[in-house]
mmCIF file with all atom_site columns, C-alpha atoms and ligand atoms in Angstrom:
data_model
loop_
_atom_site.group_PDB
_atom_site.id
_atom_site.type_symbol
_atom_site.label_atom_id
_atom_site.label_alt_id
_atom_site.label_comp_id
_atom_site.label_asym_id
_atom_site.label_entity_id
_atom_site.label_seq_id
_atom_site.pdbx_PDB_ins_code
_atom_site.Cartn_x
_atom_site.Cartn_y
_atom_site.Cartn_z
_atom_site.occupancy
_atom_site.B_iso_or_equiv
_atom_site.pdbx_formal_charge
_atom_site.auth_seq_id
_atom_site.auth_comp_id
_atom_site.auth_asym_id
_atom_site.auth_atom_id
_atom_site.pdbx_PDB_model_num
ATOM   1   C CA  . MET A 1 1   ? 61.827 81.821 94.520  1.00 0.00 ? 1   MET A CA  1
ATOM   2   C CA  . ALA A 1 2   ? 62.612 78.719 92.748  1.00 0.00 ? 2   ALA A CA  1
ATOM   3   C CA  . THR A 1 3   ? 66.025 77.099 92.222  1.00 0.00 ? 3   THR A CA  1
ATOM   4   C CA  . GLY A 1 4   ? 66.126 78.928 88.651  1.00 0.00 ? 4   GLY A CA  1
ATOM   5   C CA  . GLY A 1 5   ? 66.948 82.169 90.821  1.00 0.00 ? 5   GLY A CA  1
ATOM   6   C CA  . ASN A 1 6   ? 70.230 83.071 92.258  1.00 0.00 ? 6   ASN A CA  1
ATOM   7   C CA  . PRO A 1 7   ? 70.772 81.773 95.504  1.00 0.00 ? 7   PRO A CA  1
ATOM   8   C CA  . LEU A 1 8   ? 74.016 84.120 95.830  1.00 0.00 ? 8   LEU A CA  1
ATOM   9   C CA  . GLN A 1 9   ? 71.684 87.100 96.139  1.00 0.00 ? 9   GLN A CA  1
ATOM   10  C CA  . HIS A 1 10  ? 70.917 85.467 99.505  1.00 0.00 ? 10  HIS A CA  1
ATOM   11  C CA  . ARG A 1 11  ? 74.375 84.384 100.598 1.00 0.00 ? 11  ARG A CA  1
ATOM   12  C CA  . ASP A 1 12  ? 77.076 86.329 101.422 1.00 0.00 ? 12  ASP A CA  1
ATOM   13  C CA  . ALA A 1 13  ? 80.015 83.304 100.909 1.00 0.00 ? 13  ALA A CA  1
ATOM   14  C CA  . GLY A 1 14  ? 83.475 84.737 101.631 1.00 0.00 ? 14  GLY A CA  1
ATOM   15  C CA  . HIS A 1 15  ? 87.022 84.169 101.565 1.00 0.00 ? 15  HIS A CA  1
ATOM   16  C CA  . GLY A 1 16  ? 87.060 83.179 97.939  1.00 0.00 ? 16  GLY A CA  1
ATOM   17  C CA  . VAL A 1 17  ? 84.824 80.084 98.027  1.00 0.00 ? 17  VAL A CA  1
ATOM   18  C CA  . ASP A 1 18  ? 83.818 78.619 94.756  1.00 0.00 ? 18  ASP A CA  1
ATOM   19  C CA  . PRO A 1 19  ? 80.107 79.727 94.199  1.00 0.00 ? 19  PRO A CA  1
ATOM   20  C CA  . LEU A 1 20  ? 79.567 76.272 93.760  1.00 0.00 ? 20  LEU A CA  1
ATOM   21  C CA  . PHE A 1 21  ? 79.067 75.809 97.249  1.00 0.00 ? 21  PHE A CA  1
ATOM   22  C CA  . PRO A 1 22  ? 76.663 78.473 98.367  1.00 0.00 ? 22  PRO A CA  1
ATOM   23  C CA  . ARG A 1 23  ? 74.683 78.076 95.253  1.00 0.00 ? 23  ARG A CA  1
ATOM   24  C CA  . ARG A 1 24  ? 73.371 74.668 96.141  1.00 0.00 ? 24  ARG A CA  1
ATOM   25  C CA  . TRP A 1 25  ? 70.342 74.945 98.404  1.00 0.00 ? 25  TRP A CA  1
ATOM   26  C CA  . SER A 1 26  ? 67.409 72.945 99.403  1.00 0.00 ? 26  SER A CA  1
ATOM   27  C CA  . SER A 1 27  ? 64.592 74.230 97.786  1.00 0.00 ? 27  SER A CA  1
ATOM   28  C CA  . ARG A 1 28  ? 61.207 72.292 97.970  1.00 0.00 ? 28  ARG A CA  1
ATOM   29  C CA  . ALA A 1 29  ? 59.759 73.659 94.837  1.00 0.00 ? 29  ALA A CA  1
ATOM   30  C CA  . MET A 1 30  ? 59.519 71.045 92.516  1.00 0.00 ? 30  MET A CA  1
ATOM   31  C CA  . SER A 1 31  ? 57.501 70.786 88.997  1.00 0.00 ? 31  SER A CA  1
ATOM   32  C CA  . GLY A 1 32  ? 56.288 66.977 89.435  1.00 0.00 ? 32  GLY A CA  1
ATOM   33  C CA  . ALA A 1 33  ? 57.948 66.396 85.951  1.00 0.00 ? 33  ALA A CA  1
ATOM   34  C CA  . PRO A 1 34  ? 59.601 62.809 85.982  1.00 0.00 ? 34  PRO A CA  1
ATOM   35  C CA  . LEU A 1 35  ? 63.375 62.664 86.370  1.00 0.00 ? 35  LEU A CA  1
ATOM   36  C CA  . PRO A 1 36  ? 65.257 60.923 83.791  1.00 0.00 ? 36  PRO A CA  1
ATOM   37  C CA  . GLU A 1 37  ? 66.968 57.878 85.046  1.00 0.00 ? 37  GLU A CA  1
ATOM   38  C CA  . GLY A 1 38  ? 70.100 58.753 83.338  1.00 0.00 ? 38  GLY A CA  1
ATOM   39  C CA  . ALA A 1 39  ? 70.536 62.099 85.628  1.00 0.00 ? 39  ALA A CA  1
ATOM   40  C CA  . LEU A 1 40  ? 69.504 60.235 88.840  1.00 0.00 ? 40  LEU A CA  1
ATOM   41  C CA  . MET A 1 41  ? 72.630 57.961 87.936  1.00 0.00 ? 41  MET A CA  1
ATOM   42  C CA  . THR A 1 42  ? 74.657 61.058 87.296  1.00 0.00 ? 42  THR A CA  1
ATOM   43  C CA  . LEU A 1 43  ? 74.008 62.120 90.953  1.00 0.00 ? 43  LEU A CA  1
ATOM   44  C CA  . LEU A 1 44  ? 74.476 58.843 92.270  1.00 0.00 ? 44  LEU A CA  1
ATOM   45  C CA  . GLU A 1 45  ? 77.701 58.478 90.291  1.00 0.00 ? 45  GLU A CA  1
ATOM   46  C CA  . ALA A 1 46  ? 78.949 61.408 92.365  1.00 0.00 ? 46  ALA A CA  1
ATOM   47  C CA  . ALA A 1 47  ? 78.152 60.028 95.532  1.00 0.00 ? 47  ALA A CA  1
ATOM   48  C CA  . ARG A 1 48  ? 80.396 57.080 94.633  1.00 0.00 ? 48  ARG A CA  1
ATOM   49  C CA  . TRP A 1 49  ? 83.372 59.127 93.996  1.00 0.00 ? 49  TRP A CA  1
ATOM   50  C CA  . ALA A 1 50  ? 83.099 60.737 98.091  1.00 0.00 ? 50  ALA A CA  1
ATOM   51  C CA  . PRO A 1 51  ? 85.782 60.248 99.876  1.00 0.00 ? 51  PRO A CA  1
ATOM   52  C CA  . SER A 1 52  ? 85.453 57.513 103.330 1.00 0.00 ? 52  SER A CA  1
ATOM   53  C CA  . SER A 1 53  ? 87.716 56.375 105.861 1.00 0.00 ? 53  SER A CA  1
ATOM   54  C CA  . TYR A 1 54  ? 89.801 53.427 104.373 1.00 0.00 ? 54  TYR A CA  1
ATOM   55  C CA  . ASN A 1 55  ? 87.757 54.217 101.248 1.00 0.00 ? 55  ASN A CA  1
ATOM   56  C CA  . GLY A 1 56  ? 85.315 51.943 103.299 1.00 0.00 ? 56  GLY A CA  1
ATOM   57  C CA  . GLN A 1 57  ? 82.292 53.465 100.842 1.00 0.00 ? 57  GLN A CA  1
ATOM   58  C CA  . PRO A 1 58  ? 79.725 52.405 103.385 1.00 0.00 ? 58  PRO A CA  1
ATOM   59  C CA  . TRP A 1 59  ? 77.197 54.319 101.541 1.00 0.00 ? 59  TRP A CA  1
ATOM   60  C CA  . ARG A 1 60  ? 74.200 52.372 99.575  1.00 0.00 ? 60  ARG A CA  1
ATOM   61  C CA  . PHE A 1 61  ? 71.137 53.713 98.103  1.00 0.00 ? 61  PHE A CA  1
ATOM   62  C CA  . ARG A 1 62  ? 67.770 52.668 97.026  1.00 0.00 ? 62  ARG A CA  1
ATOM   63  C CA  . TYR A 1 63  ? 65.683 54.519 95.204  1.00 0.00 ? 63  TYR A CA  1
ATOM   64  C CA  . ALA A 1 64  ? 62.022 55.226 93.406  1.00 0.00 ? 64  ALA A CA  1
ATOM   65  C CA  . LEU A 1 65  ? 61.438 57.068 90.247  1.00 0.00 ? 65  LEU A CA  1
ATOM   66  C CA  . ARG A 1 66  ? 58.342 58.859 89.951  1.00 0.00 ? 66  ARG A CA  1
ATOM   67  C CA  . ASP A 1 67  ? 55.282 56.845 89.727  1.00 0.00 ? 67  ASP A CA  1
ATOM   68  C CA  . ASP A 1 68  ? 57.212 53.453 89.488  1.00 0.00 ? 68  ASP A CA  1
ATOM   69  C CA  . LEU A 1 69  ? 56.343 50.370 91.047  1.00 0.00 ? 69  LEU A CA  1
ATOM   70  C CA  . HIS A 1 70  ? 58.109 51.634 94.530  1.00 0.00 ? 70  HIS A CA  1
ATOM   71  C CA  . TRP A 1 71  ? 57.114 55.456 94.509  1.00 0.00 ? 71  TRP A CA  1
ATOM   72  C CA  . ALA A 1 72  ? 53.908 54.825 96.654  1.00 0.00 ? 72  ALA A CA  1
ATOM   73  C CA  . SER A 1 73  ? 56.075 53.246 99.277  1.00 0.00 ? 73  SER A CA  1
ATOM   74  C CA  . PHE A 1 74  ? 58.970 55.210 99.058  1.00 0.00 ? 74  PHE A CA  1
ATOM   75  C CA  . LEU A 1 75  ? 56.572 58.452 99.703  1.00 0.00 ? 75  LEU A CA  1
ATOM   76  C CA  . GLY A 1 76  ? 55.128 56.241 102.642 1.00 0.00 ? 76  GLY A CA  1
ATOM   77  C CA  . PHE A 1 77  ? 58.185 56.382 104.456 1.00 0.00 ? 77  PHE A CA  1
ATOM   78  C CA  . LEU A 1 78  ? 58.394 60.434 104.805 1.00 0.00 ? 78  LEU A CA  1
ATOM   79  C CA  . LYS A 1 79  ? 56.880 62.180 107.658 1.00 0.00 ? 79  LYS A CA  1
ATOM   80  C CA  . GLU A 1 80  ? 53.670 63.958 106.423 1.00 0.00 ? 80  GLU A CA  1
ATOM   81  C CA  . ASN A 1 81  ? 55.321 67.372 106.736 1.00 0.00 ? 81  ASN A CA  1
ATOM   82  C CA  . ASN A 1 82  ? 58.097 66.169 104.299 1.00 0.00 ? 82  ASN A CA  1
ATOM   83  C CA  . ARG A 1 83  ? 55.590 64.077 102.179 1.00 0.00 ? 83  ARG A CA  1
ATOM   84  C CA  . LEU A 1 84  ? 53.336 67.088 101.363 1.00 0.00 ? 84  LEU A CA  1
ATOM   85  C CA  . TRP A 1 85  ? 56.124 68.907 99.021  1.00 0.00 ? 85  TRP A CA  1
ATOM   86  C CA  . CYS A 1 86  ? 57.692 65.582 97.816  1.00 0.00 ? 86  CYS A CA  1
ATOM   87  C CA  . VAL A 1 87  ? 54.448 64.748 95.775  1.00 0.00 ? 87  VAL A CA  1
ATOM   88  C CA  . ARG A 1 88  ? 56.367 66.657 93.014  1.00 0.00 ? 88  ARG A CA  1
ATOM   89  C CA  . ALA A 1 89  ? 59.474 65.025 93.459  1.00 0.00 ? 89  ALA A CA  1
ATOM   90  C CA  . GLY A 1 90  ? 60.945 62.951 90.222  1.00 0.00 ? 90  GLY A CA  1
ATOM   91  C CA  . ALA A 1 91  ? 62.586 60.558 92.442  1.00 0.00 ? 91  ALA A CA  1
ATOM   92  C CA  . LEU A 1 92  ? 63.177 59.795 96.367  1.00 0.00 ? 92  LEU A CA  1
ATOM   93  C CA  . VAL A 1 93  ? 66.428 58.149 97.284  1.00 0.00 ? 93  VAL A CA  1
ATOM   94  C CA  . ALA A 1 94  ? 67.008 56.281 100.535 1.00 0.00 ? 94  ALA A CA  1
ATOM   95  C CA  . LEU A 1 95  ? 70.484 56.778 101.803 1.00 0.00 ? 95  LEU A CA  1
ATOM   96  C CA  . VAL A 1 96  ? 71.822 53.876 103.894 1.00 0.00 ? 96  VAL A CA  1
ATOM   97  C CA  . SER A 1 97  ? 75.117 53.343 105.694 1.00 0.00 ? 97  SER A CA  1
ATOM   98  C CA  . ARG A 1 98  ? 76.550 50.055 106.550 1.00 0.00 ? 98  ARG A CA  1
ATOM   99  C CA  . THR A 1 99  ? 77.812 49.797 110.142 1.00 0.00 ? 99  THR A CA  1
ATOM   100 C CA  . VAL A 1 100 ? 80.537 47.413 109.719 1.00 0.00 ? 100 VAL A CA  1
ATOM   101 C CA  . ASP A 1 101 ? 83.417 47.037 107.490 1.00 0.00 ? 101 ASP A CA  1
ATOM   102 C CA  . ASP A 1 102 ? 84.587 44.144 105.569 1.00 0.00 ? 102 ASP A CA  1
ATOM   103 C CA  . ASP A 1 103 ? 86.218 42.818 108.690 1.00 0.00 ? 103 ASP A CA  1
ATOM   104 C CA  . GLY A 1 104 ? 82.823 42.828 110.535 1.00 0.00 ? 104 GLY A CA  1
ATOM   105 C CA  . ASP A 1 105 ? 84.229 45.575 112.941 1.00 0.00 ? 105 ASP A CA  1
ATOM   106 C CA  . PHE A 1 106 ? 82.123 48.685 113.994 1.00 0.00 ? 106 PHE A CA  1
ATOM   107 C CA  . ALA A 1 107 ? 82.749 51.374 110.960 1.00 0.00 ? 107 ALA A CA  1
ATOM   108 C CA  . ARG A 1 108 ? 82.886 54.462 113.355 1.00 0.00 ? 108 ARG A CA  1
ATOM   109 C CA  . THR A 1 109 ? 82.620 56.886 110.416 1.00 0.00 ? 109 THR A CA  1
ATOM   110 C CA  . HIS A 1 110 ? 79.777 55.543 108.579 1.00 0.00 ? 110 HIS A CA  1
ATOM   111 C CA  . ALA A 1 111 ? 77.521 58.124 109.127 1.00 0.00 ? 111 ALA A CA  1
ATOM   112 C CA  . LEU A 1 112 ? 80.080 60.659 108.377 1.00 0.00 ? 112 LEU A CA  1
ATOM   113 C CA  . ASP A 1 113 ? 81.150 59.056 105.196 1.00 0.00 ? 113 ASP A CA  1
ATOM   114 C CA  . ALA A 1 114 ? 77.406 58.780 104.199 1.00 0.00 ? 114 ALA A CA  1
ATOM   115 C CA  . GLY A 1 115 ? 77.115 62.412 104.877 1.00 0.00 ? 115 GLY A CA  1
ATOM   116 C CA  . ALA A 1 116 ? 80.223 62.832 102.331 1.00 0.00 ? 116 ALA A CA  1
ATOM   117 C CA  . ALA A 1 117 ? 78.232 61.127 99.845  1.00 0.00 ? 117 ALA A CA  1
ATOM   118 C CA  . LEU A 1 118 ? 74.962 63.229 100.272 1.00 0.00 ? 118 LEU A CA  1
ATOM   119 C CA  . GLU A 1 119 ? 76.866 66.618 99.804  1.00 0.00 ? 119 GLU A CA  1
ATOM   120 C CA  . ASN A 1 120 ? 78.383 65.071 96.599  1.00 0.00 ? 120 ASN A CA  1
ATOM   121 C CA  . ILE A 1 121 ? 74.742 64.198 95.341  1.00 0.00 ? 121 ILE A CA  1
ATOM   122 C CA  . GLN A 1 122 ? 73.472 67.805 96.114  1.00 0.00 ? 122 GLN A CA  1
ATOM   123 C CA  . LEU A 1 123 ? 76.390 69.505 94.691  1.00 0.00 ? 123 LEU A CA  1
ATOM   124 C CA  . GLN A 1 124 ? 75.764 67.444 91.397  1.00 0.00 ? 124 GLN A CA  1
ATOM   125 C CA  . GLY A 1 125 ? 72.261 68.246 91.333  1.00 0.00 ? 125 GLY A CA  1
ATOM   126 C CA  . SER A 1 126 ? 72.953 71.871 91.883  1.00 0.00 ? 126 SER A CA  1
ATOM   127 C CA  . LEU A 1 127 ? 75.581 71.653 88.860  1.00 0.00 ? 127 LEU A CA  1
ATOM   128 C CA  . LEU A 1 128 ? 72.698 70.049 86.683  1.00 0.00 ? 128 LEU A CA  1
ATOM   129 C CA  . GLY A 1 129 ? 70.281 72.610 87.800  1.00 0.00 ? 129 GLY A CA  1
ATOM   130 C CA  . LEU A 1 130 ? 68.110 70.056 89.874  1.00 0.00 ? 130 LEU A CA  1
ATOM   131 C CA  . VAL A 1 131 ? 66.527 70.143 93.556  1.00 0.00 ? 131 VAL A CA  1
ATOM   132 C CA  . THR A 1 132 ? 68.050 67.820 95.689  1.00 0.00 ? 132 THR A CA  1
ATOM   133 C CA  . HIS A 1 133 ? 66.648 67.977 99.317  1.00 0.00 ? 133 HIS A CA  1
ATOM   134 C CA  . ALA A 1 134 ? 67.954 65.652 102.211 1.00 0.00 ? 134 ALA A CA  1
ATOM   135 C CA  . MET A 1 135 ? 65.321 64.691 104.881 1.00 0.00 ? 135 MET A CA  1
ATOM   136 C CA  . ALA A 1 136 ? 65.862 63.196 108.334 1.00 0.00 ? 136 ALA A CA  1
ATOM   137 C CA  . GLY A 1 137 ? 62.116 63.618 108.820 1.00 0.00 ? 137 GLY A CA  1
ATOM   138 C CA  . ILE A 1 138 ? 61.367 60.244 107.914 1.00 0.00 ? 138 ILE A CA  1
ATOM   139 C CA  . ASP A 1 139 ? 59.635 56.689 109.741 1.00 0.00 ? 139 ASP A CA  1
ATOM   140 C CA  . ARG A 1 140 ? 62.851 54.960 110.011 1.00 0.00 ? 140 ARG A CA  1
ATOM   141 C CA  . GLU A 1 141 ? 61.249 51.904 110.886 1.00 0.00 ? 141 GLU A CA  1
ATOM   142 C CA  . ALA A 1 142 ? 58.957 52.104 108.058 1.00 0.00 ? 142 ALA A CA  1
ATOM   143 C CA  . ALA A 1 143 ? 61.658 52.465 105.608 1.00 0.00 ? 143 ALA A CA  1
ATOM   144 C CA  . ARG A 1 144 ? 63.936 49.737 107.359 1.00 0.00 ? 144 ARG A CA  1
ATOM   145 C CA  . VAL A 1 145 ? 61.322 47.116 107.042 1.00 0.00 ? 145 VAL A CA  1
ATOM   146 C CA  . GLY A 1 146 ? 59.780 48.341 103.473 1.00 0.00 ? 146 GLY A CA  1
ATOM   147 C CA  . LEU A 1 147 ? 63.315 48.537 102.031 1.00 0.00 ? 147 LEU A CA  1
ATOM   148 C CA  . ALA A 1 148 ? 64.406 45.074 103.606 1.00 0.00 ? 148 ALA A CA  1
ATOM   149 C CA  . VAL A 1 149 ? 67.283 46.797 105.172 1.00 0.00 ? 149 VAL A CA  1
ATOM   150 C CA  . PRO A 1 150 ? 70.116 44.277 106.015 1.00 0.00 ? 150 PRO A CA  1
ATOM   151 C CA  . ALA A 1 151 ? 71.248 43.730 109.404 1.00 0.00 ? 151 ALA A CA  1
ATOM   152 C CA  . GLU A 1 152 ? 74.277 45.986 110.398 1.00 0.00 ? 152 GLU A CA  1
ATOM   153 C CA  . HIS A 1 153 ? 72.797 48.851 107.925 1.00 0.00 ? 153 HIS A CA  1
ATOM   154 C CA  . GLU A 1 154 ? 71.147 52.077 109.002 1.00 0.00 ? 154 GLU A CA  1
ATOM   155 C CA  . VAL A 1 155 ? 68.520 54.192 107.199 1.00 0.00 ? 155 VAL A CA  1
ATOM   156 C CA  . GLN A 1 156 ? 70.319 57.776 107.301 1.00 0.00 ? 156 GLN A CA  1
ATOM   157 C CA  . CYS A 1 157 ? 68.023 60.016 105.393 1.00 0.00 ? 157 CYS A CA  1
ATOM   158 C CA  . MET A 1 158 ? 65.910 60.442 102.314 1.00 0.00 ? 158 MET A CA  1
ATOM   159 C CA  . ILE A 1 159 ? 66.805 62.544 99.583  1.00 0.00 ? 159 ILE A CA  1
ATOM   160 C CA  . ALA A 1 160 ? 63.917 64.205 97.258  1.00 0.00 ? 160 ALA A CA  1
ATOM   161 C CA  . VAL A 1 161 ? 65.215 64.857 93.819  1.00 0.00 ? 161 VAL A CA  1
ATOM   162 C CA  . GLY A 1 162 ? 63.287 66.936 91.150  1.00 0.00 ? 162 GLY A CA  1
ATOM   163 C CA  . VAL A 1 163 ? 63.140 69.392 88.251  1.00 0.00 ? 163 VAL A CA  1
ATOM   164 C CA  . PRO A 1 164 ? 62.588 72.824 89.793  1.00 0.00 ? 164 PRO A CA  1
ATOM   165 C CA  . GLY A 1 165 ? 59.192 74.426 89.862  1.00 0.00 ? 165 GLY A CA  1
ATOM   166 C CA  . PRO A 1 166 ? 57.249 77.042 90.804  1.00 0.00 ? 166 PRO A CA  1
ATOM   167 C CA  . ALA A 1 167 ? 56.933 77.820 94.578  1.00 0.00 ? 167 ALA A CA  1
ATOM   168 C CA  . ASP A 1 168 ? 53.450 78.836 94.331  1.00 0.00 ? 168 ASP A CA  1
ATOM   169 C CA  . LEU A 1 169 ? 52.728 75.276 93.708  1.00 0.00 ? 169 LEU A CA  1
ATOM   170 C CA  . LEU A 1 170 ? 53.867 74.807 97.316  1.00 0.00 ? 170 LEU A CA  1
ATOM   171 C CA  . PRO A 1 171 ? 51.452 75.250 100.568 1.00 0.00 ? 171 PRO A CA  1
ATOM   172 C CA  . GLU A 1 172 ? 51.695 78.831 101.900 1.00 0.00 ? 172 GLU A CA  1
ATOM   173 C CA  . HIS A 1 173 ? 53.770 78.086 104.646 1.00 0.00 ? 173 HIS A CA  1
ATOM   174 C CA  . LEU A 1 174 ? 56.590 76.385 102.603 1.00 0.00 ? 174 LEU A CA  1
ATOM   175 C CA  . GLN A 1 175 ? 56.270 79.269 100.070 1.00 0.00 ? 175 GLN A CA  1
ATOM   176 C CA  . ALA A 1 176 ? 57.561 81.837 102.551 1.00 0.00 ? 176 ALA A CA  1
ATOM   177 C CA  . ARG A 1 177 ? 60.656 79.124 102.972 1.00 0.00 ? 177 ARG A CA  1
ATOM   178 C CA  . GLU A 1 178 ? 61.734 79.203 99.724  1.00 0.00 ? 178 GLU A CA  1
ATOM   179 C CA  . VAL A 1 179 ? 64.583 81.306 100.164 1.00 0.00 ? 179 VAL A CA  1
ATOM   180 C CA  . PRO A 1 180 ? 68.329 80.169 100.548 1.00 0.00 ? 180 PRO A CA  1
ATOM   181 C CA  . SER A 1 181 ? 69.238 80.323 104.112 1.00 0.00 ? 181 SER A CA  1
ATOM   182 C CA  . GLY A 1 182 ? 72.149 81.884 105.489 1.00 0.00 ? 182 GLY A CA  1
ATOM   183 C CA  . ARG A 1 183 ? 75.197 80.547 107.894 1.00 0.00 ? 183 ARG A CA  1
ATOM   184 C CA  . ARG A 1 184 ? 76.913 81.216 111.039 1.00 0.00 ? 184 ARG A CA  1
ATOM   185 C CA  . SER A 1 185 ? 79.900 83.412 110.578 1.00 0.00 ? 185 SER A CA  1
ATOM   186 C CA  . LEU A 1 186 ? 83.192 81.531 110.322 1.00 0.00 ? 186 LEU A CA  1
ATOM   187 C CA  . ALA A 1 187 ? 84.539 83.343 113.178 1.00 0.00 ? 187 ALA A CA  1
ATOM   188 C CA  . ASP A 1 188 ? 81.918 81.436 115.428 1.00 0.00 ? 188 ASP A CA  1
ATOM   189 C CA  . LEU A 1 189 ? 82.901 78.148 114.289 1.00 0.00 ? 189 LEU A CA  1
ATOM   190 C CA  . ILE A 1 190 ? 86.594 78.047 114.177 1.00 0.00 ? 190 ILE A CA  1
ATOM   191 C CA  . GLY A 1 191 ? 89.754 79.053 116.212 1.00 0.00 ? 191 GLY A CA  1
ATOM   192 C CA  . ALA A 1 192 ? 93.548 78.239 116.034 1.00 0.00 ? 192 ALA A CA  1
ATOM   193 C CA  . GLY A 1 193 ? 94.362 75.580 118.533 1.00 0.00 ? 193 GLY A CA  1
ATOM   194 C CA  . PRO A 1 194 ? 92.151 74.504 121.253 1.00 0.00 ? 194 PRO A CA  1
ATOM   195 C CA  . PHE A 1 195 ? 88.704 75.293 122.092 1.00 0.00 ? 195 PHE A CA  1
ATOM   196 C CA  . PRO A 1 196 ? 89.170 78.337 124.967 1.00 0.00 ? 196 PRO A CA  1
ATOM   197 C CA  . ALA A 1 197 ? 88.600 77.264 128.650 1.00 0.00 ? 197 ALA A CA  1
HETATM 198 C C1  . FMN B 2 .   ? 70.644 65.046 107.135 1.00 0.00 ? 201 FMN B C1  1
HETATM 199 C C2  . FMN B 2 .   ? 69.596 66.242 106.787 1.00 0.00 ? 201 FMN B C2  1
HETATM 200 C C3  . FMN B 2 .   ? 68.276 65.965 107.076 1.00 0.00 ? 201 FMN B C3  1
HETATM 201 C C4  . FMN B 2 .   ? 67.504 67.030 106.785 1.00 0.00 ? 201 FMN B C4  1
HETATM 202 N N1  . FMN B 2 .   ? 65.888 66.949 107.001 1.00 0.00 ? 201 FMN B N1  1
HETATM 203 C C5  . FMN B 2 .   ? 65.253 67.850 106.543 1.00 0.00 ? 201 FMN B C5  1
HETATM 204 C C6  . FMN B 2 .   ? 63.601 67.343 106.631 1.00 0.00 ? 201 FMN B C6  1
HETATM 205 O O1  . FMN B 2 .   ? 63.381 66.279 106.936 1.00 0.00 ? 201 FMN B O1  1
HETATM 206 N N2  . FMN B 2 .   ? 62.925 68.260 106.136 1.00 0.00 ? 201 FMN B N2  1
HETATM 207 C C7  . FMN B 2 .   ? 63.442 69.329 105.618 1.00 0.00 ? 201 FMN B C7  1
HETATM 208 O O2  . FMN B 2 .   ? 62.349 70.225 104.728 1.00 0.00 ? 201 FMN B O2  1
HETATM 209 N N3  . FMN B 2 .   ? 64.572 69.499 105.347 1.00 0.00 ? 201 FMN B N3  1
HETATM 210 C C8  . FMN B 2 .   ? 65.320 68.907 105.808 1.00 0.00 ? 201 FMN B C8  1
HETATM 211 N N4  . FMN B 2 .   ? 66.926 68.955 105.629 1.00 0.00 ? 201 FMN B N4  1
HETATM 212 C C9  . FMN B 2 .   ? 67.449 70.102 104.938 1.00 0.00 ? 201 FMN B C9  1
HETATM 213 C C10 . FMN B 2 .   ? 68.060 71.412 105.955 1.00 0.00 ? 201 FMN B C10 1
HETATM 214 O O3  . FMN B 2 .   ? 66.870 72.028 106.596 1.00 0.00 ? 201 FMN B O3  1
HETATM 215 C C11 . FMN B 2 .   ? 69.125 72.154 105.096 1.00 0.00 ? 201 FMN B C11 1
HETATM 216 O O4  . FMN B 2 .   ? 69.941 71.554 104.382 1.00 0.00 ? 201 FMN B O4  1
HETATM 217 C C12 . FMN B 2 .   ? 69.305 73.263 106.037 1.00 0.00 ? 201 FMN B C12 1
HETATM 218 O O5  . FMN B 2 .   ? 68.155 74.234 106.338 1.00 0.00 ? 201 FMN B O5  1
HETATM 219 C C13 . FMN B 2 .   ? 70.494 74.317 105.218 1.00 0.00 ? 201 FMN B C13 1
HETATM 220 O O6  . FMN B 2 .   ? 69.927 74.822 104.147 1.00 0.00 ? 201 FMN B O6  1
HETATM 221 P P1  . FMN B 2 .   ? 70.322 74.626 102.420 1.00 0.00 ? 201 FMN B P1  1
HETATM 222 O O7  . FMN B 2 .   ? 70.478 73.068 102.319 1.00 0.00 ? 201 FMN B O7  1
HETATM 223 O O8  . FMN B 2 .   ? 69.202 75.319 101.576 1.00 0.00 ? 201 FMN B O8  1
HETATM 224 O O9  . FMN B 2 .   ? 71.750 75.331 102.415 1.00 0.00 ? 201 FMN B O9  1
HETATM 225 C C14 . FMN B 2 .   ? 67.802 67.953 106.247 1.00 0.00 ? 201 FMN B C14 1
HETATM 226 C C15 . FMN B 2 .   ? 69.190 68.225 105.852 1.00 0.00 ? 201 FMN B C15 1
HETATM 227 C C16 . FMN B 2 .   ? 69.985 67.238 106.036 1.00 0.00 ? 201 FMN B C16 1
HETATM 228 C C17 . FMN B 2 .   ? 71.538 67.459 106.001 1.00 0.00 ? 201 FMN B C17 1
#
């Protein structure tokens, strides 16, 4: 199933949650079409409006558009299992977080804040009908060196962004995974007050 299908058929979101949330999912099926730079800017602008501790905004983004000067090196930062479907992405984004605040003190929530920015990108991408897919499966050291990541910054993940495409362009084992995943039940995750003894 490509992103053009209806993910809600596979997901039982309850409690009146807006369909925006279960509709977003991490497809890998992309067409290989170029992504207009303006669409990428819309996603990154969404990220800019994420909440962060003390409004520290520790997220930083470096990107490559398909077939531009940096495309091959960005593809090279990915582990092989990710590269094999990212070859049809329209853009690759590296999400980097600054690990210190403006006073030079450790920013304890830098990764958490970067995660909020990631979610904004993915929700905005879903609203635009684009594939967005986060990847921790990267060669962090290669990315750190290749992106000239400054001191006191950490590479968190890379994000594939693309125009949806037919799933049958994917290797067979990934075609089988082109189905939106489920979730643990809310009851498994929550409780009033402290954890039980
Ligand atoms: C930080 C992060 C790292 C991830 N790394 C990978 C990855 O390396 N390769 C991959 O195929 N998917 C990766 N994913 C996608 C997750 O597998 C996916 O979000 C999860 O299974 C939930 O599915 P959904 O996004 O479709 O709701 C990653 C997601 C996140 C948030």
